[in-house]
């Protein structure tokens, strides 16, 4: 499936796919990523995982369902603070 998708992308760009050189991908399952039991936590988990990766933080054990609500609150405050005018409420 991954070979098919990549070749479709190549063909959609106008290039011709060399069917002789088609090499299958090796798929590895990511290790050490936090798992959630609740589907509604997937978004906040993804944002925090990307944040950890960008800051080169390898320990993601604190991203879990128990503190997902707090992670969501913190992210909401960060977003709010980025977009609120400093003169807001004066």
mmCIF file of N, CA, C and O in Angstrom:
data_model
loop_
_atom_site.group_PDB
_atom_site.id
_atom_site.type_symbol
_atom_site.label_atom_id
_atom_site.label_comp_id
_atom_site.label_asym_id
_atom_site.label_seq_id
_atom_site.Cartn_x
_atom_site.Cartn_y
_atom_site.Cartn_z
ATOM 1 N N UNK A 1 0.821 -1.191 0.000
ATOM 2 C CA UNK A 1 0.000 0.000 0.000
ATOM 3 C C UNK A 1 0.872 1.264 0.000
ATOM 4 O O UNK A 1 0.574 2.217 -0.689
ATOM 5 N N UNK A 2 1.959 1.269 0.792
ATOM 6 C CA UNK A 2 2.812 2.455 0.846
ATOM 7 C C UNK A 2 3.522 2.687 -0.481
ATOM 8 O O UNK A 2 3.736 3.823 -0.881
ATOM 9 N N UNK A 3 3.885 1.592 -1.167
ATOM 10 C CA UNK A 3 4.514 1.736 -2.480
ATOM 11 C C UNK A 3 3.512 2.311 -3.467
ATOM 12 O O UNK A 3 3.830 3.213 -4.240
ATOM 13 N N UNK A 4 2.303 1.835 -3.415
ATOM 14 C CA UNK A 4 1.260 2.309 -4.310
ATOM 15 C C UNK A 4 1.001 3.801 -4.098
ATOM 16 O O UNK A 4 0.954 4.570 -5.063
ATOM 17 N N UNK A 5 0.865 4.220 -2.853
ATOM 18 C CA UNK A 5 0.583 5.628 -2.576
ATOM 19 C C UNK A 5 1.716 6.524 -3.054
ATOM 20 O O UNK A 5 1.486 7.551 -3.682
ATOM 21 N N UNK A 6 2.962 6.138 -2.759
ATOM 22 C CA UNK A 6 4.091 6.980 -3.184
ATOM 23 C C UNK A 6 4.170 7.055 -4.703
ATOM 24 O O UNK A 6 4.470 8.100 -5.270
ATOM 25 N N UNK A 7 3.898 5.949 -5.395
ATOM 26 C CA UNK A 7 3.934 5.970 -6.851
ATOM 27 C C UNK A 7 2.796 6.794 -7.436
ATOM 28 O O UNK A 7 2.968 7.463 -8.457
ATOM 29 N N UNK A 8 1.646 6.764 -6.803
ATOM 30 C CA UNK A 8 0.536 7.611 -7.253
ATOM 31 C C UNK A 8 0.897 9.086 -7.105
ATOM 32 O O UNK A 8 0.567 9.905 -7.962
ATOM 33 N N UNK A 9 1.588 9.418 -6.016
ATOM 34 C CA UNK A 9 2.015 10.805 -5.826
ATOM 35 C C UNK A 9 3.023 11.224 -6.889
ATOM 36 O O UNK A 9 2.966 12.338 -7.405
ATOM 37 N N UNK A 10 3.947 10.332 -7.240
ATOM 38 C CA UNK A 10 4.932 10.634 -8.278
ATOM 39 C C UNK A 10 4.228 10.843 -9.614
ATOM 40 O O UNK A 10 4.496 11.804 -10.338
ATOM 41 N N UNK A 11 3.309 9.943 -9.949
ATOM 42 C CA UNK A 11 2.593 10.064 -11.223
ATOM 43 C C UNK A 11 1.723 11.308 -11.257
ATOM 44 O O UNK A 11 1.576 11.936 -12.298
ATOM 45 N N UNK A 12 1.142 11.686 -10.113
ATOM 46 C CA UNK A 12 0.276 12.867 -10.108
ATOM 47 C C UNK A 12 1.078 14.151 -10.326
ATOM 48 O O UNK A 12 0.524 15.158 -10.741
ATOM 49 N N UNK A 13 2.381 14.110 -10.053
ATOM 50 C CA UNK A 13 3.215 15.292 -10.284
ATOM 51 C C UNK A 13 3.668 15.392 -11.741
ATOM 52 O O UNK A 13 4.340 16.339 -12.120
ATOM 53 N N UNK A 14 3.330 14.394 -12.539
ATOM 54 C CA UNK A 14 3.678 14.434 -13.956
ATOM 55 C C UNK A 14 4.881 13.585 -14.306
ATOM 56 O O UNK A 14 5.191 13.398 -15.477
ATOM 57 N N UNK A 15 5.604 13.092 -13.312
ATOM 58 C CA UNK A 15 6.749 12.231 -13.575
ATOM 59 C C UNK A 15 6.278 10.805 -13.837
ATOM 60 O O UNK A 15 5.207 10.401 -13.407
ATOM 61 N N UNK A 16 7.113 10.068 -14.545
ATOM 62 C CA UNK A 16 6.759 8.683 -14.839
ATOM 63 C C UNK A 16 7.412 7.768 -13.806
ATOM 64 O O UNK A 16 8.568 7.934 -13.434
ATOM 65 N N UNK A 17 6.658 6.791 -13.330
ATOM 66 C CA UNK A 17 7.154 5.856 -12.336
ATOM 67 C C UNK A 17 7.943 4.757 -13.028
ATOM 68 O O UNK A 17 7.479 4.154 -13.986
ATOM 69 N N UNK A 18 9.164 4.518 -12.544
ATOM 70 C CA UNK A 18 9.983 3.427 -13.063
ATOM 71 C C UNK A 18 9.605 2.169 -12.294
ATOM 72 O O UNK A 18 10.000 1.974 -11.151
ATOM 73 N N UNK A 19 8.833 1.310 -12.937
ATOM 74 C CA UNK A 19 8.298 0.133 -12.257
ATOM 75 C C UNK A 19 9.387 -0.879 -11.894
ATOM 76 O O UNK A 19 9.197 -1.703 -11.014
ATOM 77 N N UNK A 20 10.540 -0.804 -12.540
ATOM 78 C CA UNK A 20 11.641 -1.708 -12.210
ATOM 79 C C UNK A 20 12.296 -1.295 -10.894
ATOM 80 O O UNK A 20 12.735 -2.129 -10.107
ATOM 81 N N UNK A 21 12.334 0.012 -10.626
ATOM 82 C CA UNK A 21 13.001 0.522 -9.430
ATOM 83 C C UNK A 21 12.077 0.653 -8.227
ATOM 84 O O UNK A 21 12.477 1.203 -7.207
ATOM 85 N N UNK A 22 10.840 0.181 -8.366
ATOM 86 C CA UNK A 22 9.915 0.274 -7.237
ATOM 87 C C UNK A 22 10.418 -0.616 -6.100
ATOM 88 O O UNK A 22 10.525 -1.824 -6.234
ATOM 89 N N UNK A 23 10.782 0.004 -5.002
ATOM 90 C CA UNK A 23 11.296 -0.725 -3.853
ATOM 91 C C UNK A 23 10.299 -0.583 -2.715
ATOM 92 O O UNK A 23 9.930 0.538 -2.344
ATOM 93 N N UNK A 24 9.881 -1.690 -2.151
ATOM 94 C CA UNK A 24 8.914 -1.596 -1.040
ATOM 95 C C UNK A 24 9.520 -0.890 0.170
ATOM 96 O O UNK A 24 10.707 -0.964 0.427
ATOM 97 N N UNK A 25 8.666 -0.199 0.892
ATOM 98 C CA UNK A 25 9.073 0.478 2.114
ATOM 99 C C UNK A 25 9.141 -0.524 3.250
ATOM 100 O O UNK A 25 8.437 -1.519 3.257
ATOM 101 N N UNK A 26 9.965 -0.242 4.222
ATOM 102 C CA UNK A 26 9.938 -0.993 5.465
ATOM 103 C C UNK A 26 9.230 -0.118 6.488
ATOM 104 O O UNK A 26 9.594 1.038 6.681
ATOM 105 N N UNK A 27 8.234 -0.664 7.109
ATOM 106 C CA UNK A 27 7.451 0.088 8.075
ATOM 107 C C UNK A 27 7.846 -0.349 9.472
ATOM 108 O O UNK A 27 7.856 -1.533 9.782
ATOM 109 N N UNK A 28 8.207 0.612 10.304
ATOM 110 C CA UNK A 28 8.563 0.331 11.684
ATOM 111 C C UNK A 28 7.560 1.020 12.587
ATOM 112 O O UNK A 28 7.188 2.165 12.358
ATOM 113 N N UNK A 29 7.128 0.317 13.599
ATOM 114 C CA UNK A 29 6.200 0.913 14.552
ATOM 115 C C UNK A 29 6.982 1.784 15.522
ATOM 116 O O UNK A 29 8.026 1.379 16.033
ATOM 117 N N UNK A 30 6.499 2.978 15.741
ATOM 118 C CA UNK A 30 7.176 3.916 16.651
ATOM 119 C C UNK A 30 7.131 3.369 18.073
ATOM 120 O O UNK A 30 6.111 2.852 18.523
ATOM 121 N N UNK A 31 8.232 3.488 18.757
ATOM 122 C CA UNK A 31 8.348 2.998 20.133
ATOM 123 C C UNK A 31 8.441 4.181 21.089
ATOM 124 O O UNK A 31 8.973 5.229 20.748
ATOM 125 N N UNK A 32 7.946 3.996 22.293
ATOM 126 C CA UNK A 32 8.100 5.002 23.339
ATOM 127 C C UNK A 32 7.134 6.164 23.277
ATOM 128 O O UNK A 32 7.300 7.136 23.997
ATOM 129 N N UNK A 33 6.135 6.088 22.396
ATOM 130 C CA UNK A 33 5.161 7.170 22.320
ATOM 131 C C UNK A 33 4.023 6.913 23.295
ATOM 132 O O UNK A 33 3.647 5.767 23.537
ATOM 133 N N UNK A 34 3.475 7.966 23.878
ATOM 134 C CA UNK A 34 2.371 7.778 24.821
ATOM 135 C C UNK A 34 1.138 7.213 24.127
ATOM 136 O O UNK A 34 0.877 7.502 22.965
ATOM 137 N N UNK A 35 0.409 6.399 24.843
ATOM 138 C CA UNK A 35 -0.815 5.798 24.314
ATOM 139 C C UNK A 35 -1.998 6.351 25.111
ATOM 140 O O UNK A 35 -1.909 6.593 26.308
ATOM 141 N N UNK A 36 -3.101 6.539 24.424
ATOM 142 C CA UNK A 36 -4.302 7.026 25.087
ATOM 143 C C UNK A 36 -5.399 5.966 25.028
ATOM 144 O O UNK A 36 -5.478 5.208 24.071
ATOM 145 N N UNK A 37 -6.217 5.948 26.060
ATOM 146 C CA UNK A 37 -7.371 5.039 26.080
ATOM 147 C C UNK A 37 -8.616 5.726 25.537
ATOM 148 O O UNK A 37 -9.605 5.083 25.252
ATOM 149 N N UNK A 38 -8.535 7.056 25.419
ATOM 150 C CA UNK A 38 -9.700 7.845 25.017
ATOM 151 C C UNK A 38 -9.425 8.545 23.690
ATOM 152 O O UNK A 38 -8.466 9.319 23.589
ATOM 153 N N UNK A 39 -10.247 8.324 22.674
ATOM 154 C CA UNK A 39 -9.982 8.922 21.360
ATOM 155 C C UNK A 39 -9.979 10.447 21.362
ATOM 156 O O UNK A 39 -9.312 11.068 20.549
ATOM 157 N N UNK A 40 -10.678 11.077 22.288
ATOM 158 C CA UNK A 40 -10.725 12.542 22.305
ATOM 159 C C UNK A 40 -9.424 13.154 22.819
ATOM 160 O O UNK A 40 -9.248 14.358 22.742
ATOM 161 N N UNK A 41 -8.502 12.353 23.327
ATOM 162 C CA UNK A 41 -7.204 12.863 23.771
ATOM 163 C C UNK A 41 -6.142 12.798 22.671
ATOM 164 O O UNK A 41 -5.035 13.288 22.865
ATOM 165 N N UNK A 42 -6.464 12.215 21.534
ATOM 166 C CA UNK A 42 -5.467 12.045 20.465
ATOM 167 C C UNK A 42 -4.877 13.374 20.005
ATOM 168 O O UNK A 42 -3.671 13.482 19.785
ATOM 169 N N UNK A 43 -5.698 14.399 19.859
ATOM 170 C CA UNK A 43 -5.229 15.697 19.382
ATOM 171 C C UNK A 43 -4.221 16.331 20.312
ATOM 172 O O UNK A 43 -3.158 16.782 19.889
ATOM 173 N N UNK A 44 -4.537 16.343 21.609
ATOM 174 C CA UNK A 44 -3.620 16.959 22.568
ATOM 175 C C UNK A 44 -2.343 16.132 22.684
ATOM 176 O O UNK A 44 -1.249 16.669 22.818
ATOM 177 N N UNK A 45 -2.462 14.812 22.591
ATOM 178 C CA UNK A 45 -1.276 13.955 22.610
ATOM 179 C C UNK A 45 -0.383 14.286 21.418
ATOM 180 O O UNK A 45 0.827 14.416 21.555
ATOM 181 N N UNK A 46 -0.975 14.431 20.246
ATOM 182 C CA UNK A 46 -0.199 14.727 19.045
ATOM 183 C C UNK A 46 0.525 16.064 19.167
ATOM 184 O O UNK A 46 1.711 16.164 18.870
ATOM 185 N N UNK A 47 -0.164 17.078 19.642
ATOM 186 C CA UNK A 47 0.449 18.400 19.802
ATOM 187 C C UNK A 47 1.621 18.321 20.778
ATOM 188 O O UNK A 47 2.701 18.856 20.515
ATOM 189 N N UNK A 48 1.439 17.644 21.893
ATOM 190 C CA UNK A 48 2.500 17.544 22.897
ATOM 191 C C UNK A 48 3.664 16.683 22.398
ATOM 192 O O UNK A 48 4.821 16.986 22.681
ATOM 193 N N UNK A 49 3.394 15.622 21.649
ATOM 194 C CA UNK A 49 4.459 14.792 21.081
ATOM 195 C C UNK A 49 5.283 15.621 20.098
ATOM 196 O O UNK A 49 6.515 15.588 20.118
ATOM 197 N N UNK A 50 4.611 16.388 19.231
ATOM 198 C CA UNK A 50 5.329 17.248 18.282
ATOM 199 C C UNK A 50 6.153 18.299 19.013
ATOM 200 O O UNK A 50 7.280 18.601 18.618
ATOM 201 N N UNK A 51 5.601 18.843 20.076
ATOM 202 C CA UNK A 51 6.330 19.828 20.870
ATOM 203 C C UNK A 51 7.581 19.184 21.484
ATOM 204 O O UNK A 51 8.672 19.767 21.435
ATOM 205 N N UNK A 52 7.447 17.990 22.036
ATOM 206 C CA UNK A 52 8.603 17.283 22.617
ATOM 207 C C UNK A 52 9.646 16.975 21.550
ATOM 208 O O UNK A 52 10.842 17.150 21.777
ATOM 209 N N UNK A 53 9.196 16.550 20.392
ATOM 210 C CA UNK A 53 10.134 16.234 19.310
ATOM 211 C C UNK A 53 10.879 17.484 18.857
ATOM 212 O O UNK A 53 12.075 17.439 18.621
ATOM 213 N N UNK A 54 10.177 18.604 18.727
ATOM 214 C CA UNK A 54 10.832 19.829 18.263
ATOM 215 C C UNK A 54 11.830 20.368 19.280
ATOM 216 O O UNK A 54 12.809 20.992 18.929
ATOM 217 N N UNK A 55 11.574 20.109 20.563
ATOM 218 C CA UNK A 55 12.489 20.550 21.614
ATOM 219 C C UNK A 55 13.508 19.472 21.975
ATOM 220 O O UNK A 55 14.277 19.640 22.923
ATOM 221 N N UNK A 56 13.471 18.360 21.229
ATOM 222 C CA UNK A 56 14.381 17.219 21.447
ATOM 223 C C UNK A 56 14.268 16.659 22.866
ATOM 224 O O UNK A 56 15.264 16.304 23.496
ATOM 225 N N UNK A 57 13.031 16.589 23.345
ATOM 226 C CA UNK A 57 12.753 15.988 24.649
ATOM 227 C C UNK A 57 12.337 14.546 24.391
ATOM 228 O O UNK A 57 11.326 14.286 23.746
ATOM 229 N N UNK A 58 13.118 13.617 24.879
ATOM 230 C CA UNK A 58 12.844 12.206 24.613
ATOM 231 C C UNK A 58 11.876 11.571 25.592
ATOM 232 O O UNK A 58 11.197 10.604 25.274
ATOM 233 N N UNK A 59 11.795 12.117 26.803
ATOM 234 C CA UNK A 59 10.939 11.534 27.832
ATOM 235 C C UNK A 59 9.531 12.102 27.711
ATOM 236 O O UNK A 59 9.288 13.261 28.032
ATOM 237 N N UNK A 60 8.612 11.274 27.244
ATOM 238 C CA UNK A 60 7.232 11.720 27.083
ATOM 239 C C UNK A 60 6.299 10.988 28.041
ATOM 240 O O UNK A 60 5.113 10.877 27.802
ATOM 241 N N UNK A 61 6.856 10.499 29.152
ATOM 242 C CA UNK A 61 6.055 9.718 30.097
ATOM 243 C C UNK A 61 4.997 10.557 30.811
ATOM 244 O O UNK A 61 4.040 10.010 31.331
ATOM 245 N N UNK A 62 5.183 11.877 30.815
ATOM 246 C CA UNK A 62 4.203 12.727 31.497
ATOM 247 C C UNK A 62 2.995 13.049 30.625
ATOM 248 O O UNK A 62 2.085 13.729 31.065
ATOM 249 N N UNK A 63 3.011 12.577 29.390
ATOM 250 C CA UNK A 63 1.843 12.747 28.519
ATOM 251 C C UNK A 63 0.985 11.505 28.686
ATOM 252 O O UNK A 63 1.312 10.436 28.188
ATOM 253 N N UNK A 64 -0.089 11.632 29.446
ATOM 254 C CA UNK A 64 -0.965 10.485 29.680
ATOM 255 C C UNK A 64 -2.397 10.952 29.896
ATOM 256 O O UNK A 64 -2.667 12.145 29.978
ATOM 257 N N UNK A 65 -3.291 9.981 29.983
ATOM 258 C CA UNK A 65 -4.710 10.310 30.132
ATOM 259 C C UNK A 65 -5.004 11.019 31.452
ATOM 260 O O UNK A 65 -5.940 11.813 31.526
ATOM 261 N N UNK A 66 -4.207 10.745 32.472
ATOM 262 C CA UNK A 66 -4.469 11.346 33.777
ATOM 263 C C UNK A 66 -4.270 12.859 33.780
ATOM 264 O O UNK A 66 -4.951 13.572 34.503
ATOM 265 N N UNK A 67 -3.330 13.346 32.980
ATOM 266 C CA UNK A 67 -3.101 14.797 32.968
ATOM 267 C C UNK A 67 -3.481 15.441 31.639
ATOM 268 O O UNK A 67 -3.103 16.573 31.375
ATOM 269 N N UNK A 68 -4.244 14.754 30.811
ATOM 270 C CA UNK A 68 -4.645 15.295 29.506
ATOM 271 C C UNK A 68 -5.460 16.581 29.647
ATOM 272 O O UNK A 68 -5.276 17.520 28.872
ATOM 273 N N UNK A 69 -6.317 16.639 30.651
ATOM 274 C CA UNK A 69 -7.122 17.849 30.850
ATOM 275 C C UNK A 69 -6.227 19.041 31.186
ATOM 276 O O UNK A 69 -6.406 20.138 30.648
ATOM 277 N N UNK A 70 -5.225 18.819 32.019
ATOM 278 C CA UNK A 70 -4.294 19.894 32.367
ATOM 279 C C UNK A 70 -3.463 20.311 31.154
ATOM 280 O O UNK A 70 -3.214 21.497 30.935
ATOM 281 N N UNK A 71 -3.046 19.340 30.334
ATOM 282 C CA UNK A 71 -2.313 19.662 29.107
ATOM 283 C C UNK A 71 -3.170 20.513 28.173
ATOM 284 O O UNK A 71 -2.692 21.459 27.562
ATOM 285 N N UNK A 72 -4.443 20.168 28.088
ATOM 286 C CA UNK A 72 -5.368 20.927 27.236
ATOM 287 C C UNK A 72 -5.545 22.349 27.753
ATOM 288 O O UNK A 72 -5.553 23.305 26.978
ATOM 289 N N UNK A 73 -5.667 22.497 29.061
ATOM 290 C CA UNK A 73 -5.805 23.847 29.656
ATOM 291 C C UNK A 73 -4.561 24.689 29.384
ATOM 292 O O UNK A 73 -4.656 25.862 29.040
ATOM 293 N N UNK A 74 -3.387 24.093 29.573
ATOM 294 C CA UNK A 74 -2.135 24.832 29.352
ATOM 295 C C UNK A 74 -2.023 25.274 27.910
ATOM 296 O O UNK A 74 -1.630 26.411 27.636
ATOM 297 N N UNK A 75 -2.339 24.381 26.993
ATOM 298 C CA UNK A 75 -2.263 24.713 25.571
ATOM 299 C C UNK A 75 -3.249 25.834 25.235
ATOM 300 O O UNK A 75 -2.919 26.757 24.498
ATOM 301 N N UNK A 76 -4.447 25.755 25.794
ATOM 302 C CA UNK A 76 -5.448 26.810 25.559
ATOM 303 C C UNK A 76 -4.935 28.163 26.052
ATOM 304 O O UNK A 76 -5.102 29.178 25.372
ATOM 305 N N UNK A 77 -4.309 28.177 27.211
ATOM 306 C CA UNK A 77 -3.762 29.433 27.747
ATOM 307 C C UNK A 77 -2.629 29.951 26.879
ATOM 308 O O UNK A 77 -2.537 31.159 26.632
ATOM 309 N N UNK A 78 -1.767 29.049 26.402
ATOM 310 C CA UNK A 78 -0.671 29.472 25.523
ATOM 311 C C UNK A 78 -1.216 30.098 24.244
ATOM 312 O O UNK A 78 -0.730 31.136 23.800
ATOM 313 N N UNK A 79 -2.214 29.473 23.660
ATOM 314 C CA UNK A 79 -2.821 29.997 22.426
ATOM 315 C C UNK A 79 -3.479 31.342 22.710
ATOM 316 O O UNK A 79 -3.316 32.300 21.955
ATOM 317 N N UNK A 80 -4.227 31.430 23.798
ATOM 318 C CA UNK A 80 -4.902 32.670 24.164
ATOM 319 C C UNK A 80 -3.884 33.800 24.347
ATOM 320 O O UNK A 80 -4.066 34.897 23.825
ATOM 321 N N UNK A 81 -2.792 33.520 25.053
ATOM 322 C CA UNK A 81 -1.782 34.545 25.305
ATOM 323 C C UNK A 81 -1.085 35.011 24.034
ATOM 324 O O UNK A 81 -0.631 36.151 23.958
ATOM 325 N N UNK A 82 -0.992 34.151 23.035
ATOM 326 C CA UNK A 82 -0.354 34.549 21.784
ATOM 327 C C UNK A 82 -1.201 35.524 20.978
ATOM 328 O O UNK A 82 -0.670 36.344 20.245
ATOM 329 N N UNK A 83 -2.510 35.440 21.131
ATOM 330 C CA UNK A 83 -3.383 36.229 20.273
ATOM 331 C C UNK A 83 -4.080 37.381 20.961
ATOM 332 O O UNK A 83 -4.734 38.186 20.321
ATOM 333 N N UNK A 84 -3.937 37.493 22.258
ATOM 334 C CA UNK A 84 -4.598 38.576 22.962
ATOM 335 C C UNK A 84 -3.735 39.829 22.904
ATOM 336 O O UNK A 84 -2.536 39.781 23.154
ATOM 337 N N UNK A 85 -4.364 40.917 22.572
ATOM 338 C CA UNK A 85 -3.681 42.199 22.523
ATOM 339 C C UNK A 85 -3.263 42.586 23.949
ATOM 340 O O UNK A 85 -4.008 42.373 24.908
ATOM 341 N N UNK A 86 -2.071 43.153 24.098
ATOM 342 C CA UNK A 86 -1.587 43.529 25.424
ATOM 343 C C UNK A 86 -2.462 44.599 26.074
ATOM 344 O O UNK A 86 -2.472 44.759 27.280
ATOM 345 N N UNK A 87 -3.244 45.321 25.292
ATOM 346 C CA UNK A 87 -4.133 46.355 25.827
ATOM 347 C C UNK A 87 -5.547 45.822 26.092
ATOM 348 O O UNK A 87 -6.439 46.587 26.387
ATOM 349 N N UNK A 88 -5.737 44.515 25.944
ATOM 350 C CA UNK A 88 -7.050 43.907 26.133
ATOM 351 C C UNK A 88 -7.547 44.153 27.559
ATOM 352 O O UNK A 88 -6.851 43.887 28.519
ATOM 353 N N UNK A 89 -8.727 44.674 27.673
ATOM 354 C CA UNK A 89 -9.350 44.886 28.973
ATOM 355 C C UNK A 89 -8.981 46.195 29.636
ATOM 356 O O UNK A 89 -9.428 46.479 30.730
ATOM 357 N N UNK A 90 -8.155 47.028 28.994
ATOM 358 C CA UNK A 90 -7.789 48.320 29.618
ATOM 359 C C UNK A 90 -8.747 49.396 29.233
ATOM 360 O O UNK A 90 -9.348 49.432 28.236
#
